[in-house]
PDB file of C-alpha atoms in Angstrom:
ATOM      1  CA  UNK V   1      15.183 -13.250 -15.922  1.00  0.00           C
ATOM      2  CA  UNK V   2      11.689 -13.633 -14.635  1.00  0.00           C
ATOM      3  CA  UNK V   3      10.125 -14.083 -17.444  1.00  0.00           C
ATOM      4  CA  UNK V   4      12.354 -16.882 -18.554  1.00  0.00           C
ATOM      5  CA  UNK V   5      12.373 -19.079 -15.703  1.00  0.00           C
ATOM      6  CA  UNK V   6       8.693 -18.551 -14.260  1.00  0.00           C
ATOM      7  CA  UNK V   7       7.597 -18.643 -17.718  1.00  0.00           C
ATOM      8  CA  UNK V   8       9.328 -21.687 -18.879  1.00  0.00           C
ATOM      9  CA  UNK V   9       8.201 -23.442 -14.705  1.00  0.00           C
ATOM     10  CA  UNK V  10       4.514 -22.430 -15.498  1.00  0.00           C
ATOM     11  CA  UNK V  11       4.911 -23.902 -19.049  1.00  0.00           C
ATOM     12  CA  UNK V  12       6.132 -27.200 -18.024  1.00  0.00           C
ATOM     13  CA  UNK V  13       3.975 -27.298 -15.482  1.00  0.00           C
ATOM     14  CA  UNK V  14       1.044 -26.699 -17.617  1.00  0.00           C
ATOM     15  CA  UNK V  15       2.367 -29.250 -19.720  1.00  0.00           C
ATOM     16  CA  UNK V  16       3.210 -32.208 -17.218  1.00  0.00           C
ATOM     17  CA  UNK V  17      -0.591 -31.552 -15.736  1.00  0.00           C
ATOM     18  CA  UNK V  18      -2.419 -32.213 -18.989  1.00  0.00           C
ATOM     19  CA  UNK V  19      -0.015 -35.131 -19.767  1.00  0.00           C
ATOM     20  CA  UNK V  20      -0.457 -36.258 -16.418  1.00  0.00           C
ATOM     21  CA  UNK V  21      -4.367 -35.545 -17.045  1.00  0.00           C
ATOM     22  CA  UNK V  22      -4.542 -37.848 -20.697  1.00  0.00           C
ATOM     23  CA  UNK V  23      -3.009 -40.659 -18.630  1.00  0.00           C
ATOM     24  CA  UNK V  24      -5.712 -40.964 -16.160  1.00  0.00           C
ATOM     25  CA  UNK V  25      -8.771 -39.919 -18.101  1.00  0.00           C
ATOM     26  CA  UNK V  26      -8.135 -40.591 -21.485  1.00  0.00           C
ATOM     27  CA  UNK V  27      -8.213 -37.214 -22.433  1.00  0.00           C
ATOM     28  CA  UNK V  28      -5.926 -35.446 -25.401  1.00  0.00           C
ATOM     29  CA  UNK V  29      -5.561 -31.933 -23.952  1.00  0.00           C
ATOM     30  CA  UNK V  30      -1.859 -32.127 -24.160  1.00  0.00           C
ATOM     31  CA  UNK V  31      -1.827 -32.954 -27.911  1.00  0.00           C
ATOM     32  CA  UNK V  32      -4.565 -30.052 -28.236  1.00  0.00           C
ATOM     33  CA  UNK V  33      -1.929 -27.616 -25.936  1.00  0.00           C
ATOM     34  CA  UNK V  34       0.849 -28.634 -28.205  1.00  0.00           C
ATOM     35  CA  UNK V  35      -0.076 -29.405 -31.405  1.00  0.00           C
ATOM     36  CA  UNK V  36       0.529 -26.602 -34.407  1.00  0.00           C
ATOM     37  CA  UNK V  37      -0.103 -28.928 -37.472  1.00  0.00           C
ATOM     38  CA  UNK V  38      -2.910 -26.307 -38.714  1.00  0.00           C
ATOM     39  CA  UNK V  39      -0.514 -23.266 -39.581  1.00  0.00           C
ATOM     40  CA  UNK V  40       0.677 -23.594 -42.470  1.00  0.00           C
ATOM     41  CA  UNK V  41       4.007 -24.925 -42.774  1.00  0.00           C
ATOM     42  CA  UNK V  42       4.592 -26.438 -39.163  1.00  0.00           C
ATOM     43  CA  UNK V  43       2.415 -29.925 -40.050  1.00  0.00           C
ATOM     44  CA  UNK V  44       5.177 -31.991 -39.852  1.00  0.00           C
ATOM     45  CA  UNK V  45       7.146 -31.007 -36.769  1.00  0.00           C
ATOM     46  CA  UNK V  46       8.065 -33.165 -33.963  1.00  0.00           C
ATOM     47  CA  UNK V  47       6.292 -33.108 -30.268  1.00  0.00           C
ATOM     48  CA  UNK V  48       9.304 -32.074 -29.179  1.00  0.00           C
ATOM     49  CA  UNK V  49       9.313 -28.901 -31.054  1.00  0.00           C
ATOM     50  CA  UNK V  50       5.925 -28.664 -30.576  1.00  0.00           C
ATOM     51  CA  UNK V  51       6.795 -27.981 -26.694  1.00  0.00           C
ATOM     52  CA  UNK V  52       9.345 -25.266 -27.277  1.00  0.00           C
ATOM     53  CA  UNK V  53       6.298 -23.609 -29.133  1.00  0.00           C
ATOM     54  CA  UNK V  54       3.980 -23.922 -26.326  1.00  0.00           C
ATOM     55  CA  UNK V  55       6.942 -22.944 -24.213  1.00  0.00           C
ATOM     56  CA  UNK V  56       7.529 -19.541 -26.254  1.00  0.00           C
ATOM     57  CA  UNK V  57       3.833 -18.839 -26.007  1.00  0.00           C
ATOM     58  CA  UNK V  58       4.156 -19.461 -22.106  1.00  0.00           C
ATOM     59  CA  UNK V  59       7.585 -16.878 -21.622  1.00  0.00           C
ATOM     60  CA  UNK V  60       5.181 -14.246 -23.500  1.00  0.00           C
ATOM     61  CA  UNK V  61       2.370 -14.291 -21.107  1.00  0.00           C
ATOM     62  CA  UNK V  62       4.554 -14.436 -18.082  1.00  0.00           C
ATOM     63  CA  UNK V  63       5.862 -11.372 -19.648  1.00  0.00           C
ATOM     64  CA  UNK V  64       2.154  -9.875 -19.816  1.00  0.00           C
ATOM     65  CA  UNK V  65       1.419 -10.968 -16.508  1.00  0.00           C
ATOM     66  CA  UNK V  66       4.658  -9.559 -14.807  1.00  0.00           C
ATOM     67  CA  UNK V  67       4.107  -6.236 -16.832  1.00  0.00           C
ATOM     68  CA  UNK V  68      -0.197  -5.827 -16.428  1.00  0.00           C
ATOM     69  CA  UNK V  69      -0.965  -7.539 -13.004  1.00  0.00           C
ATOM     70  CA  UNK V  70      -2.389  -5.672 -10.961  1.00  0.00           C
ATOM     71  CA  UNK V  71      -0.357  -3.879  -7.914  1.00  0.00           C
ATOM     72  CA  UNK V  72      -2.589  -4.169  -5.769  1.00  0.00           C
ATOM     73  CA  UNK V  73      -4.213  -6.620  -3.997  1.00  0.00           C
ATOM     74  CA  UNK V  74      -7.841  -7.931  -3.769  1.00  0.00           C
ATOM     75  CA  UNK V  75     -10.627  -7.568  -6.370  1.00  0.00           C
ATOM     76  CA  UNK V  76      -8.278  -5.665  -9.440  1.00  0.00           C
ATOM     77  CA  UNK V  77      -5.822  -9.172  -8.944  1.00  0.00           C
ATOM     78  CA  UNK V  78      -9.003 -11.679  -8.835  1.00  0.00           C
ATOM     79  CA  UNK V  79     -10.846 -10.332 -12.006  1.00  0.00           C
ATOM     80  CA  UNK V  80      -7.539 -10.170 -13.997  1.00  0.00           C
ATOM     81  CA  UNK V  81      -6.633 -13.936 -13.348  1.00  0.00           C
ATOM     82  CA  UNK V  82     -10.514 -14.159 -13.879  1.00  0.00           C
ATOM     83  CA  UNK V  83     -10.527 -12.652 -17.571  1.00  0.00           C
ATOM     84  CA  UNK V  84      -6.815 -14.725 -18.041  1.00  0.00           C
ATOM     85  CA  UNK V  85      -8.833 -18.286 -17.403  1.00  0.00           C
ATOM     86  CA  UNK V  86     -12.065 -17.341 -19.335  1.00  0.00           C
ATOM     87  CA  UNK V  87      -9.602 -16.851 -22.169  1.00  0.00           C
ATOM     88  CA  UNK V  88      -7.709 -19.845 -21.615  1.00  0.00           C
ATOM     89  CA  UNK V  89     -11.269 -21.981 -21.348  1.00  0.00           C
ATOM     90  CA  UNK V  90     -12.573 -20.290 -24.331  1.00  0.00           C
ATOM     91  CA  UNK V  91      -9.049 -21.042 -26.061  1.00  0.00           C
ATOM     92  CA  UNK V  92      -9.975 -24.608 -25.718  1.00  0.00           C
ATOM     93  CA  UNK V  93     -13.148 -25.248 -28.331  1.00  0.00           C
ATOM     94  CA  UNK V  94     -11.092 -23.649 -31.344  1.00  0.00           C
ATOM     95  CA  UNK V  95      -7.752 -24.863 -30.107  1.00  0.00           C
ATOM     96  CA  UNK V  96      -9.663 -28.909 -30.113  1.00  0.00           C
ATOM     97  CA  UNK V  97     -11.347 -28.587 -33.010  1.00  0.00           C
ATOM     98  CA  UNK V  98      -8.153 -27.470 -35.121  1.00  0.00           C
ATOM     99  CA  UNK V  99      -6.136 -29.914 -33.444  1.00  0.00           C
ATOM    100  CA  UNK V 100      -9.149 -32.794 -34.288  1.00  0.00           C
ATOM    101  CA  UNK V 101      -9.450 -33.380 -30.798  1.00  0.00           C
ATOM    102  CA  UNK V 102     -12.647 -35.004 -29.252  1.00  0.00           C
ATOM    103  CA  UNK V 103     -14.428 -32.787 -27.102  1.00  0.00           C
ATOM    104  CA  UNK V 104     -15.672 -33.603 -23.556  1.00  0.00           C
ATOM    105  CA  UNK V 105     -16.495 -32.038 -20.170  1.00  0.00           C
ATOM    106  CA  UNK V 106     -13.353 -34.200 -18.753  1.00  0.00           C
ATOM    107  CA  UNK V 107     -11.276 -32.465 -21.404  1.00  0.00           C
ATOM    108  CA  UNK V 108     -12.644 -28.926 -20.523  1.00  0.00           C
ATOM    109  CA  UNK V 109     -12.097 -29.480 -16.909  1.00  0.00           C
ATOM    110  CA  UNK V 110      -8.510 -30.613 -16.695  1.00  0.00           C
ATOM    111  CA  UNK V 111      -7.968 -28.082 -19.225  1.00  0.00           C
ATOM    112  CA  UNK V 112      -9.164 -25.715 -17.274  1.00  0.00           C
ATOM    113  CA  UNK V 113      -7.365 -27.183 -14.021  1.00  0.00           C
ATOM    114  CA  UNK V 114      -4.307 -27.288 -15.845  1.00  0.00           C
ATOM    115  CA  UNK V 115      -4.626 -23.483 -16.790  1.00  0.00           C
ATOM    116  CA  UNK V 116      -5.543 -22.337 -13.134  1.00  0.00           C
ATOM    117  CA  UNK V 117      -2.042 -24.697 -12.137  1.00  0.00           C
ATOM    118  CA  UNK V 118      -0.448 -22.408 -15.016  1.00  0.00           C
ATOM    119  CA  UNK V 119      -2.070 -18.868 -13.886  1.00  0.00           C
ATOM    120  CA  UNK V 120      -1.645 -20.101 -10.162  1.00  0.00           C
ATOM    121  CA  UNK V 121       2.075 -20.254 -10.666  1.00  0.00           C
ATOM    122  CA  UNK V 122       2.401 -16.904 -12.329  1.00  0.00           C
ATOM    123  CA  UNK V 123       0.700 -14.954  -9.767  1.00  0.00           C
ATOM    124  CA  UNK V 124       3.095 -16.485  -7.063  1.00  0.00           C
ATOM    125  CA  UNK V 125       6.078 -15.665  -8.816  1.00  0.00           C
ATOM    126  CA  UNK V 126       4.804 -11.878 -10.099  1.00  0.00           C
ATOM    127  CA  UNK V 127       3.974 -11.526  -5.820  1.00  0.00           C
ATOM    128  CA  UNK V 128       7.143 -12.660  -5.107  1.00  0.00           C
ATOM    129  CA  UNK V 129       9.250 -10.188  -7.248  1.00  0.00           C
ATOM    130  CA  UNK V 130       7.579  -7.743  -6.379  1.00  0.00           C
ATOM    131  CA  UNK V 131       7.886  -8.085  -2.317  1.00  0.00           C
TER     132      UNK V 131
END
C-alpha cells in the first residue's frame, strides 16, 4: 500500500511542480517528464496517458526507495538521496533532447527542484513507515 499511494503523491507532486514551473518560466520540463513519443509505438498517445506512464515509473522507485533506503540515519541516508538526484539531473540532457526540448539552466534547475520535491517526499514517507 505504500508504494501505491506515496508513489502515486510523489508523482503528482513531481508533476504539478514542473507544470507549475513551465507556467512561470517558460520552461517545458513537464512535457520532457511526460512525454514517450520516442519509443516506438507510443508517438501518438495522449498527455493524459502520458501521466499514468510517468506515474508507473514513480510507484517503481517508491518501491526501490522503500526496499534500499538506508536504515539508518545520517551519512548512508544523505549519499543515497545524493546518487538518486545526480541520476535524476543526469536523466534530464537525454530525457530533453529525445523529447526536442530546449535546453537551459532554468530548465535544469526546476528540474532538479522538482526532483528534490519528488525524493523529499519519499524519504518522509519511507521514515514514517518505518517509525
Amino acid at each position: 500500500m505504500f508504494v501505491l499511494v506515496n508513489g502515486l503523491i510523489a508523482g503528482l507532486a513531481l508533476a504539478a511542480f514542473l507544470a507549475l514551473g513551465d507556467g512561470l518560466f517558460g520552461t517545458s520540463t513537464f512535457s520532457v517528464l511526460i512525454d514517450v513519443s520516442y519509443v516506438p509505438g507510443m508517438e501518438n498517445l495522449p498527455s493524459i496517458v502520458e501521466l499514468f506512464i510517468h506515474l508507473l515509473i514513480s510507484l517503481v522507485i517508491a518501491y526501490v526507495w522503500l526496499r534500499f533506503y538506508p536504515r539508518g540515519r545520517g551519512i548512508e541516508a544523505a549519499k543515497y538521496v545524493f546518487y538518486w538526484m545526480l541520476a535524476f539531473a543526469v536523466a534530464f540532457l537525454p530525457f530533453s533532447l529525445l523529447s526536442g526540448s530546449t535546453l537551459s539552466w532554468t530548465a535544469l534547475l526546476i528540474w532538479v527542484l522538482g526532483h528534490l520535491l519528488y525524493a523529499t517526499v519519499l524519504v518522509v514517507q519511507v521514515k514514517r513507515n518505518r517509525e
